XYZ file of C-alpha atoms in Angstrom:
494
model
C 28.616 -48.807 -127.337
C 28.982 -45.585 -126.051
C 26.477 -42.906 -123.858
C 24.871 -40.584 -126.323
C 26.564 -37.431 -127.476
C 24.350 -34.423 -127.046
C 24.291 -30.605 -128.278
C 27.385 -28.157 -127.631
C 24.851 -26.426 -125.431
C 24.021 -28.841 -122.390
C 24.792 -27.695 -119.339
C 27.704 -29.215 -118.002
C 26.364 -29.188 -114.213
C 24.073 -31.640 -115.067
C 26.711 -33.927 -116.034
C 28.877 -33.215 -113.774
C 25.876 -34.005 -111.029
C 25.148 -37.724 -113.021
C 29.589 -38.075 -113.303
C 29.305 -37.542 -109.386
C 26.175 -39.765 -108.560
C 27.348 -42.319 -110.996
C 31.025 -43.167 -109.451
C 29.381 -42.302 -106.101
C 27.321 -45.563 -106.317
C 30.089 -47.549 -107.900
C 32.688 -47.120 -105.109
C 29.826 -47.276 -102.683
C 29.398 -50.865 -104.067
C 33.281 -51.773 -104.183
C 33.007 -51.422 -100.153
C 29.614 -52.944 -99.596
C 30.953 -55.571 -101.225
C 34.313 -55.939 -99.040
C 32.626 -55.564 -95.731
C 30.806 -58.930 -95.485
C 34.147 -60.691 -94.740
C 34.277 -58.605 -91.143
C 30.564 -59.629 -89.980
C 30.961 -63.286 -90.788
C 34.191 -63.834 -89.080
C 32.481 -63.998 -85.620
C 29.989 -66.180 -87.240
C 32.546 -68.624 -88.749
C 33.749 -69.389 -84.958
C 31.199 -68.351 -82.805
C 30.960 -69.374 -79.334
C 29.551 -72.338 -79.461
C 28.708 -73.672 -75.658
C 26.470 -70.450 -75.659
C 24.525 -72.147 -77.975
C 23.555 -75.304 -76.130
C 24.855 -78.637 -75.418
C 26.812 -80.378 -79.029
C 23.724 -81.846 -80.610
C 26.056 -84.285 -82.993
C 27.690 -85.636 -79.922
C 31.084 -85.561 -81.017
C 34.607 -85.370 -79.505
C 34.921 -81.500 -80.922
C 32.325 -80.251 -78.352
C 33.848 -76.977 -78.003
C 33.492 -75.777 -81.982
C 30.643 -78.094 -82.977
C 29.083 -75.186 -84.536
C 32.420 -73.601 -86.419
C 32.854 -73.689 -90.213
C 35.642 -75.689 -91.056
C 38.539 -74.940 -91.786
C 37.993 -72.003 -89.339
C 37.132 -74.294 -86.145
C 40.730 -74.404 -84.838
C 42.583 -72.259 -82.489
C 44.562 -70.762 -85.339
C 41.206 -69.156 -86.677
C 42.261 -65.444 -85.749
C 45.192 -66.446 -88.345
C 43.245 -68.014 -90.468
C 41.430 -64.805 -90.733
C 44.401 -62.930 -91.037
C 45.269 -64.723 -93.981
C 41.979 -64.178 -95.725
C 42.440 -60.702 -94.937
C 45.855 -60.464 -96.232
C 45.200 -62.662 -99.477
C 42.401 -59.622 -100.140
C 44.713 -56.835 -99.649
C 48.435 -57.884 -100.846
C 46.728 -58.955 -104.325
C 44.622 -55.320 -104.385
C 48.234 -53.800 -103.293
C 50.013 -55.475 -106.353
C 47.620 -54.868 -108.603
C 46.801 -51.154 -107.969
C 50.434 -50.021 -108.809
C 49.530 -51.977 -112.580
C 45.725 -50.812 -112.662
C 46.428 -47.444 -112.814
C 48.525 -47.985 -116.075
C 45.627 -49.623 -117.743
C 43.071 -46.744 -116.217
C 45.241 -44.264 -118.052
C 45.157 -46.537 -121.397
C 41.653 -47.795 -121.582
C 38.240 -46.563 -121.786
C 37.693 -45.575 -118.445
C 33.361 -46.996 -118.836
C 34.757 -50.023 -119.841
C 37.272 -50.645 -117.386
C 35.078 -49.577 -114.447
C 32.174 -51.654 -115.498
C 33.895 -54.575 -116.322
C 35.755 -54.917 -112.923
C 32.344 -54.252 -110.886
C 30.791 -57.358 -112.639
C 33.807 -59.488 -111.792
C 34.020 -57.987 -107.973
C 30.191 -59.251 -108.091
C 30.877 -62.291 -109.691
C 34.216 -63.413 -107.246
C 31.675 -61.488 -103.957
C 29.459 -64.390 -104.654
C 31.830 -67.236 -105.070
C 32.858 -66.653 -101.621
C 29.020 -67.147 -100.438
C 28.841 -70.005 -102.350
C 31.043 -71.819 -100.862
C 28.602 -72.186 -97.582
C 25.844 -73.359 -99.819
C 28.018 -76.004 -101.858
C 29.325 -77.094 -98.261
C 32.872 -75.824 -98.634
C 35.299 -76.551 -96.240
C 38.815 -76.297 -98.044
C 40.679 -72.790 -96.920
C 42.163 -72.487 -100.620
C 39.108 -71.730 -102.318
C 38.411 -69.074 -100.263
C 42.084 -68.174 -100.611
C 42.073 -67.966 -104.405
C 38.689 -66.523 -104.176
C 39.956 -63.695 -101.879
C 43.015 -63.017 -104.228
C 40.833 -62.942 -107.326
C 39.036 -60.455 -106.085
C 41.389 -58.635 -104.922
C 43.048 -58.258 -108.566
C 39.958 -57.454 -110.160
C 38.887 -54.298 -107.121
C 42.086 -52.351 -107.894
C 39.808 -51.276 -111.095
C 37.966 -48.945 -109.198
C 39.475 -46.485 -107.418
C 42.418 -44.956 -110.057
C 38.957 -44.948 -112.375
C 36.452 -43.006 -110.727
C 39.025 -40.627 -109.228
C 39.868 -40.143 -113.105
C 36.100 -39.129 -113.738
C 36.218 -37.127 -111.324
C 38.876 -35.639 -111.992
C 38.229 -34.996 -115.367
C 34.833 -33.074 -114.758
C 36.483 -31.230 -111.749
C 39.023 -28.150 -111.686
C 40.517 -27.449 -108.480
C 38.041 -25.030 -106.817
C 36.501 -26.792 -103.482
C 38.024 -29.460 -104.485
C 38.471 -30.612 -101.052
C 34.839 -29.923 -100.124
C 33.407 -31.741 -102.937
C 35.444 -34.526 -102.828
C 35.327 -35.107 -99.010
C 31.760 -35.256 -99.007
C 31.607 -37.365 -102.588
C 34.080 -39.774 -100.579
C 31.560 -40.447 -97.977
C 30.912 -43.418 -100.395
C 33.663 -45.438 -98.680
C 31.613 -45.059 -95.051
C 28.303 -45.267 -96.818
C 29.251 -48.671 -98.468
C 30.739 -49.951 -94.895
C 27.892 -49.374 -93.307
C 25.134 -50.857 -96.369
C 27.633 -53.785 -96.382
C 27.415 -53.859 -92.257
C 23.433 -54.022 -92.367
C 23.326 -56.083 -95.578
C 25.380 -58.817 -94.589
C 24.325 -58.389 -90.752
C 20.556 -59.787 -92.038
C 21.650 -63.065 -93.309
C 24.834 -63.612 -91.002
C 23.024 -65.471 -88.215
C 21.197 -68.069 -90.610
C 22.675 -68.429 -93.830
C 25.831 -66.409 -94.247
C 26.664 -67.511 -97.532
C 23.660 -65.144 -98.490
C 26.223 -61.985 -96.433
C 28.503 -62.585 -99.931
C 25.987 -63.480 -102.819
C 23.732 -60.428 -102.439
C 26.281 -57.727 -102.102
C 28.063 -59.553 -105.235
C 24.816 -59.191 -107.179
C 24.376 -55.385 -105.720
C 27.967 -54.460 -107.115
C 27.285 -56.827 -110.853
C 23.903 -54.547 -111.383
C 25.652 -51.154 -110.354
C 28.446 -51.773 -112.663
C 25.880 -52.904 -115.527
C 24.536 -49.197 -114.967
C 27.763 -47.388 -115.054
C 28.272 -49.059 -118.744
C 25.291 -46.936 -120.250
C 25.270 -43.803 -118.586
C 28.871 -42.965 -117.382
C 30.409 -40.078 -119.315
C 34.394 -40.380 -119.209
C 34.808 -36.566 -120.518
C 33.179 -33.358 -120.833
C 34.321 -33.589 -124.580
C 32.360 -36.357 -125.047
C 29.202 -34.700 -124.446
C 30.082 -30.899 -125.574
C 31.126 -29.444 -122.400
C 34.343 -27.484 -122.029
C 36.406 -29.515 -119.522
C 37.495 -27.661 -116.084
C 40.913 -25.619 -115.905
C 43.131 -27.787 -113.178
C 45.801 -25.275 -113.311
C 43.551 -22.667 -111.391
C 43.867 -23.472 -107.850
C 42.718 -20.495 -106.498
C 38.939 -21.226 -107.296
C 36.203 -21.498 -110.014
C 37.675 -20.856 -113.386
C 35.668 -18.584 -116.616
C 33.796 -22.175 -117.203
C 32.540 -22.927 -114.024
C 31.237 -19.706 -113.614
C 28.916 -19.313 -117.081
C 28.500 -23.137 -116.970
C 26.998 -22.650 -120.958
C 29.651 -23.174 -123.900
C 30.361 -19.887 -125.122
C 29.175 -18.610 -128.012
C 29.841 -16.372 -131.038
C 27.881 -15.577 -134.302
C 28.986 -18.666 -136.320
C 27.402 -20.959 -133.120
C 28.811 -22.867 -129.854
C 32.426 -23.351 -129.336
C 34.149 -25.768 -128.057
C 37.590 -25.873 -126.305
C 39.159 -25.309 -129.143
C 37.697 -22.276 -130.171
C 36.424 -24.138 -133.398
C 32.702 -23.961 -134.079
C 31.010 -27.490 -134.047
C 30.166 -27.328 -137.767
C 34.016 -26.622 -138.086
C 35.164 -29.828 -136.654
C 32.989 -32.092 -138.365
C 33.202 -30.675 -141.744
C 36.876 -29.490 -141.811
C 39.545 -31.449 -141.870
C 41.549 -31.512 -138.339
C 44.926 -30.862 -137.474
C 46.626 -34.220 -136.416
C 46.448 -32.800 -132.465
C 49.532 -34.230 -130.324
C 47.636 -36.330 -127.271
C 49.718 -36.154 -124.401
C 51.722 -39.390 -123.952
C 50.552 -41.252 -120.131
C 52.558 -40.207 -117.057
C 55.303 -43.413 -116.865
C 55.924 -44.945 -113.348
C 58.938 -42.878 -112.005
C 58.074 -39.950 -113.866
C 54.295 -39.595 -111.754
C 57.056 -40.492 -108.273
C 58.938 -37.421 -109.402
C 56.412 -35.045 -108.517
C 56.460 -32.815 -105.933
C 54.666 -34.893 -102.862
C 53.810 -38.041 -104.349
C 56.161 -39.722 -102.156
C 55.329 -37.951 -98.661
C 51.611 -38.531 -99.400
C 52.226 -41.822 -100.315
C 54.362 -43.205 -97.046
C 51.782 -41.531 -95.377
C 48.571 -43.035 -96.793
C 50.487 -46.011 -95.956
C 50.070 -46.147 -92.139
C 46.877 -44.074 -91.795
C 45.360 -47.194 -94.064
C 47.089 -49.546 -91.940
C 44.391 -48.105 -89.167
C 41.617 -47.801 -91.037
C 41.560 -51.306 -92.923
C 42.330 -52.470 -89.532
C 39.368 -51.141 -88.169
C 37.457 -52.266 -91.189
C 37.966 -55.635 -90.644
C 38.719 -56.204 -87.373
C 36.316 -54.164 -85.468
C 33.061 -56.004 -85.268
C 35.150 -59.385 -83.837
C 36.766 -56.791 -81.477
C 33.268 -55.420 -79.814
C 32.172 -59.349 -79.989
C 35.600 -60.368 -77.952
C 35.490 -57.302 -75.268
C 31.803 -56.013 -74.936
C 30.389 -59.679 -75.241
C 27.716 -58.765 -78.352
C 26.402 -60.764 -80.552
C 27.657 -60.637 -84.472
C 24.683 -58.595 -86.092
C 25.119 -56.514 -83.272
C 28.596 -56.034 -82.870
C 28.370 -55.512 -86.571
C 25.652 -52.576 -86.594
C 27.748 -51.014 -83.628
C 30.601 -51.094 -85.827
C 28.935 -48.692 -88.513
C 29.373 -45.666 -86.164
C 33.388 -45.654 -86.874
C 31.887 -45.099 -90.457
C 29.679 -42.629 -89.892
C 32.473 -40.918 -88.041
C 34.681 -41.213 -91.447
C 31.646 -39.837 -93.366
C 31.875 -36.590 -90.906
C 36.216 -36.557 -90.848
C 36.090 -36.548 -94.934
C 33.458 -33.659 -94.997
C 35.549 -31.292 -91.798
C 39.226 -31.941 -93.477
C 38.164 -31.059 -97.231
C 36.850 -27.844 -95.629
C 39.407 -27.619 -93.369
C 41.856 -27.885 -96.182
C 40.347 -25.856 -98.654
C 40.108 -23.099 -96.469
C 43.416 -23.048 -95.049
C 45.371 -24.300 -98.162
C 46.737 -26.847 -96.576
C 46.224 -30.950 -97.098
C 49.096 -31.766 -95.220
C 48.757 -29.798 -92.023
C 45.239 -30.733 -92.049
C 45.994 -34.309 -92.577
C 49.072 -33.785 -89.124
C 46.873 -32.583 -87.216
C 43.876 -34.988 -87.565
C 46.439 -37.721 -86.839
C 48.340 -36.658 -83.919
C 44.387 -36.112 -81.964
C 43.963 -39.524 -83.251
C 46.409 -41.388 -81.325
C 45.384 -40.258 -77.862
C 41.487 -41.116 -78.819
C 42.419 -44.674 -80.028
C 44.324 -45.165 -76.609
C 41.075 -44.217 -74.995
C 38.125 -45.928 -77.148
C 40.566 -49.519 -76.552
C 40.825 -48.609 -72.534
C 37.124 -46.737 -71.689
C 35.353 -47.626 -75.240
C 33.902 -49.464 -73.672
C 32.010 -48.357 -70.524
C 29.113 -48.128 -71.842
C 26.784 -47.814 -74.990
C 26.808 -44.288 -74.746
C 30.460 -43.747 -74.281
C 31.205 -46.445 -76.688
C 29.126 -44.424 -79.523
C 30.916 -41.447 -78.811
C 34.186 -42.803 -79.024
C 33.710 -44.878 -82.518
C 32.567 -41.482 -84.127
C 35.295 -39.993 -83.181
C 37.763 -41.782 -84.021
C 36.435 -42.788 -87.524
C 36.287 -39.467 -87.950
C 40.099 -38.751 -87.274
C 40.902 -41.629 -88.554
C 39.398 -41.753 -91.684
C 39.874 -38.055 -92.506
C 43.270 -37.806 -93.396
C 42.670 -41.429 -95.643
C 39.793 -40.123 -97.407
C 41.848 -36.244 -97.791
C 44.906 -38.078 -99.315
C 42.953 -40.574 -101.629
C 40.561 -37.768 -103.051
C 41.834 -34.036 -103.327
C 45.269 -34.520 -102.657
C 45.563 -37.567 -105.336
C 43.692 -35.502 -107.584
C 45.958 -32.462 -107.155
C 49.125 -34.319 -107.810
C 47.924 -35.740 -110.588
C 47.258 -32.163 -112.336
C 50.257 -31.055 -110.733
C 51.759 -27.918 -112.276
C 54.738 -29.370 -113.089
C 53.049 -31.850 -115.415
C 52.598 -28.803 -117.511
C 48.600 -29.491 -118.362
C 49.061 -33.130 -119.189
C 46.046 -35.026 -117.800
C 47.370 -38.825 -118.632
C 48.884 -38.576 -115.026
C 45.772 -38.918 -113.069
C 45.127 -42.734 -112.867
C 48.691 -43.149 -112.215
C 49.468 -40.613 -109.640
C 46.141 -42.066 -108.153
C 47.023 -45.817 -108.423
C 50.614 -45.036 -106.951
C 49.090 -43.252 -103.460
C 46.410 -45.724 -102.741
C 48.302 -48.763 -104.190
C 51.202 -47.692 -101.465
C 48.022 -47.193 -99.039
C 46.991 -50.611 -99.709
C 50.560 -52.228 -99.037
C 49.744 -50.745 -95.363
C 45.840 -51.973 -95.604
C 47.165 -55.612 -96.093
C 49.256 -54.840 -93.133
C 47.064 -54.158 -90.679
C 44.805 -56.732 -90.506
C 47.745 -59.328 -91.006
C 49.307 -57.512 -87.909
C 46.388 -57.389 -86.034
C 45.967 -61.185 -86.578
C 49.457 -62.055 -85.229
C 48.978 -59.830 -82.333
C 45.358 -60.030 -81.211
C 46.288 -63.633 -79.320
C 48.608 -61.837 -76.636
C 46.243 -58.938 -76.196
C 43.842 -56.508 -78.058
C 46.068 -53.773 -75.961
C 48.797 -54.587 -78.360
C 46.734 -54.485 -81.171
C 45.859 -50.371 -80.550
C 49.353 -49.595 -79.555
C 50.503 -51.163 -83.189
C 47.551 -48.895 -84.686
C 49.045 -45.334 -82.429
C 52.244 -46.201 -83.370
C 51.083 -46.332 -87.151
C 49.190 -43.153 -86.605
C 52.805 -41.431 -85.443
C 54.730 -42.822 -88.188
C 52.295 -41.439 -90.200
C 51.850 -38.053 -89.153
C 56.135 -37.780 -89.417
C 56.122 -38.425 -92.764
C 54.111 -35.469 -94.019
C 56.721 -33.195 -91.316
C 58.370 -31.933 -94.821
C 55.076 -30.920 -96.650
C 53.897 -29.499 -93.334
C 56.750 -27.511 -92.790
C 56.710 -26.211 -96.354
C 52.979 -25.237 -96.207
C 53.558 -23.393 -92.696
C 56.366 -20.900 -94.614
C 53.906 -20.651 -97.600
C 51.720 -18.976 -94.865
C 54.328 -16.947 -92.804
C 54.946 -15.715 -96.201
C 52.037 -14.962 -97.405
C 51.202 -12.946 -93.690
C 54.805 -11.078 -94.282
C 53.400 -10.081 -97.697
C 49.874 -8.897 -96.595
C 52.159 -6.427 -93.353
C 53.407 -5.430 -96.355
C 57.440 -6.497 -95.673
């Protein structure tokens, strides 16, 4: 099966709009569908002498209402390792996904992975209604899923990609990124309905959300501009729209529409075509050889050692200090994603006006250290404060993550070195975020390990991450900051 090819003449905006809306709601589905896992914690090993003297009259009267295997003091680590089972098999398998992205049909790929992600989602809930109590299901369940996630990203950044040139790049994609926040916070307020009373249902209905959204992006995703008539966008213009984003209409001459090519459609499907050379995919070392992929890389890192920290950790956090319950703890939690929705938007703006990712991305992160010392220390003193504070620092936090994983990816991966070749994309894509996600399964490992002496030494890990980061783009900075002082020289006319 394929989606319908249409007439030479359709507008490519309008697929461009459905290519957008389309992966939009797919990665908007990947994160509904991760976030359950950080409102049930709390739930798993609540506080149970709130709740009322032990009605079973056991010996365990301190965690009489804990799910088992999670009713021990080791929980926190417990957690840690479902967390880290998660992440370590989505950082393993993103550095191979992106290979397969680059060799498969993208529709197929994509879809495929969603219904599996829906399909492993709901195992997890299912293990409160068959009365699970053995921590290797969830394990295996957890790594499963893991594997099967890393089919996202690399493939919707390749749509993307593929409809997109490099004009407001940063723009577009920081505000198409939102999806990340906008599927934290569904995933938040999904799984925050059923976490109270039956939290298997927290798992099964995002897994059935992500299994119907996937089902849609087999019939109506176009991979390609080609595929439907449209001339595909010019990556090596950086400097803004190209000829075809301006007349958005195939051109035309008297013998009818043309296509890239400059062949009439009646030409290629009567005449017999030239055996065209297709680009051979990017290999491995070859997408680390250009310019930046390593900096970016290093950096992603750390900054998604915060985030993913956040991600999971935060609602059990506002639980532990402000003394909330878990739906509320986890609606509270929401506002560090709105705050990312608002850091992606400002820094591909930022960026695209100034020219440069990296200095945008520096600067986000240094202001982000102080504010994370301050949310941990005066977060929270009060709801009002408390509000502030998670905007902001989702929004510097977030910003630089969502910059590198979006524009920057997709500018490497049409780097002009690669001299036009479009195979790189998955794979320049796969290698940042699959290096992100090494520090994703970090952080919440880390934060496990550490949260027992202290959530203080929790955000001084996460500010020393936030450094580390920051020094790693110094190089690209520095690089971008003489592109300017040259480019000022120029314009004084020296």
């Amino acid at each position: 099966l394929s989606p319908p090819l249409t007439s030479p003449l359709a507008s490519p905006r309008r697929y461009r709009g459905l290519t957008l809306v389309l992966t939009f709601l797919c990665y908007t589905s990947y994160h509904l569908s991760r976030k359950p896992i950080s409102i049930v914690k709390s739930q798993l090993h609540p506080n149970c002498s709130a709740l009322g003297p032990n009605p079973r009259n056991d010996s365990n009267s301190s965690t009489w209402c804990s799910w088992a295997p999670f009713d021990g003091d080791n929980y926190k680590e417990l957690f840690g390792a479902l967390d880290n089972a998660f992440l370590v098999a989505y950082a393993i398998g993103m550095f191979i996904s992106g290979i397969f992205g680059e060799r498969l049909p993208l529709r197929y790929y994509l879809s495929g992975g969603m219904v599996l992600s829906g399909l492993f989602t709901a195992l997890f809930g299912l293990g409160y209604f068959w009365d699970i109590h053995v921590l290797w299901y969830f394990i295996i369940v957890q790594v499963c899923n893991g594997l099967v996630q890393t089919t996202g990203w690399p493939a919707v950044v390749a749509c993307v990609g593929n409809w997109f040139g490099k004009g407001k790049r940063g723009l577009i994609m920081g505000i198409w990124n939102s999806h990340t926040s906008v599927g934290n916070i569904l995933g938040s307020l999904i799984a925050g309905v059923w976490v109270s009373s039956a939290w298997g249902l927290s798992f099964v209905v995002p897994g059935i959300i992500i299994a119907a959204v996937g089902i849609i992006c087999f019939f109506f995703l176009v991979e390609y501009p080609e595929d439907v008539g449209c001339s595909p966008p010019l990556h090596h213009d950086a400097g803004g729209v190209t000829s075809n984003e301006k007349d958005p209409e195939a051109v035309t001459s008297n013998e009818g529409p043309l296509s890239t090519s400059g062949q009439s459609s009646a030409d290629r499907s009567d005449s017999p075509k030239e055996p065209a050379e297709e680009p051979e995919a990017i290999s491995f070392l070859g997408a680390l050889r250009i310019p930046g992929v390593v900096e970016f890389s290093l950096c992603l890192l750390f900054a998604k050692l915060v985030s993913y920290t956040f991600l999971y950790w935060l609602p059990l956090y506002i639980v532990n200090v402000a003394h909330f319950g878990a739906k509320e703890a986890g609606d509270l939690s929401t506002l560090f994603d709105v705050g990312g929705i608002l850091g992606g938007i400002f820094a591909g703006l930022i960026s695209d006006y100034t020219g440069g990712r990296a200095t945008t991305c520096c600067v986000m992160l240094v202001i982000a250290a102080p504010m994370l010392f301050l949310y941990n220390h005066v977060g929270q003193n009060g709801i009002g404060t408390s509000i502030a504070m998670l905007i902001v620092c989702g929004a510097l936090v977030n910003g630089p993550y969502a910059l590198i994983t979006t524009a920057v990816s997709a500018d490497l991966g049409t780097h002009e070195s690669l001299k036009g070749n479009a195979k790189a994309l998955s794979t320049v894509t796969a290698i940042i975020d699959g290096t992100g996600s090494i520090g994703a399964a970090l952080g919440p490992l880390l934060a496990g390990l550490i949260s027992p002496t202290g959530w203080n030494n929790v955000f001084y890990m996460l500010i020393a991450a936030d450094v580390l980061a920051c020094l790693l783009l110094a190089r690209v900075v520095v690089k971008e900051v003489r592109g300017w002082c040259g480019s000022m020289a120029r314009k004084r006319g020296y």
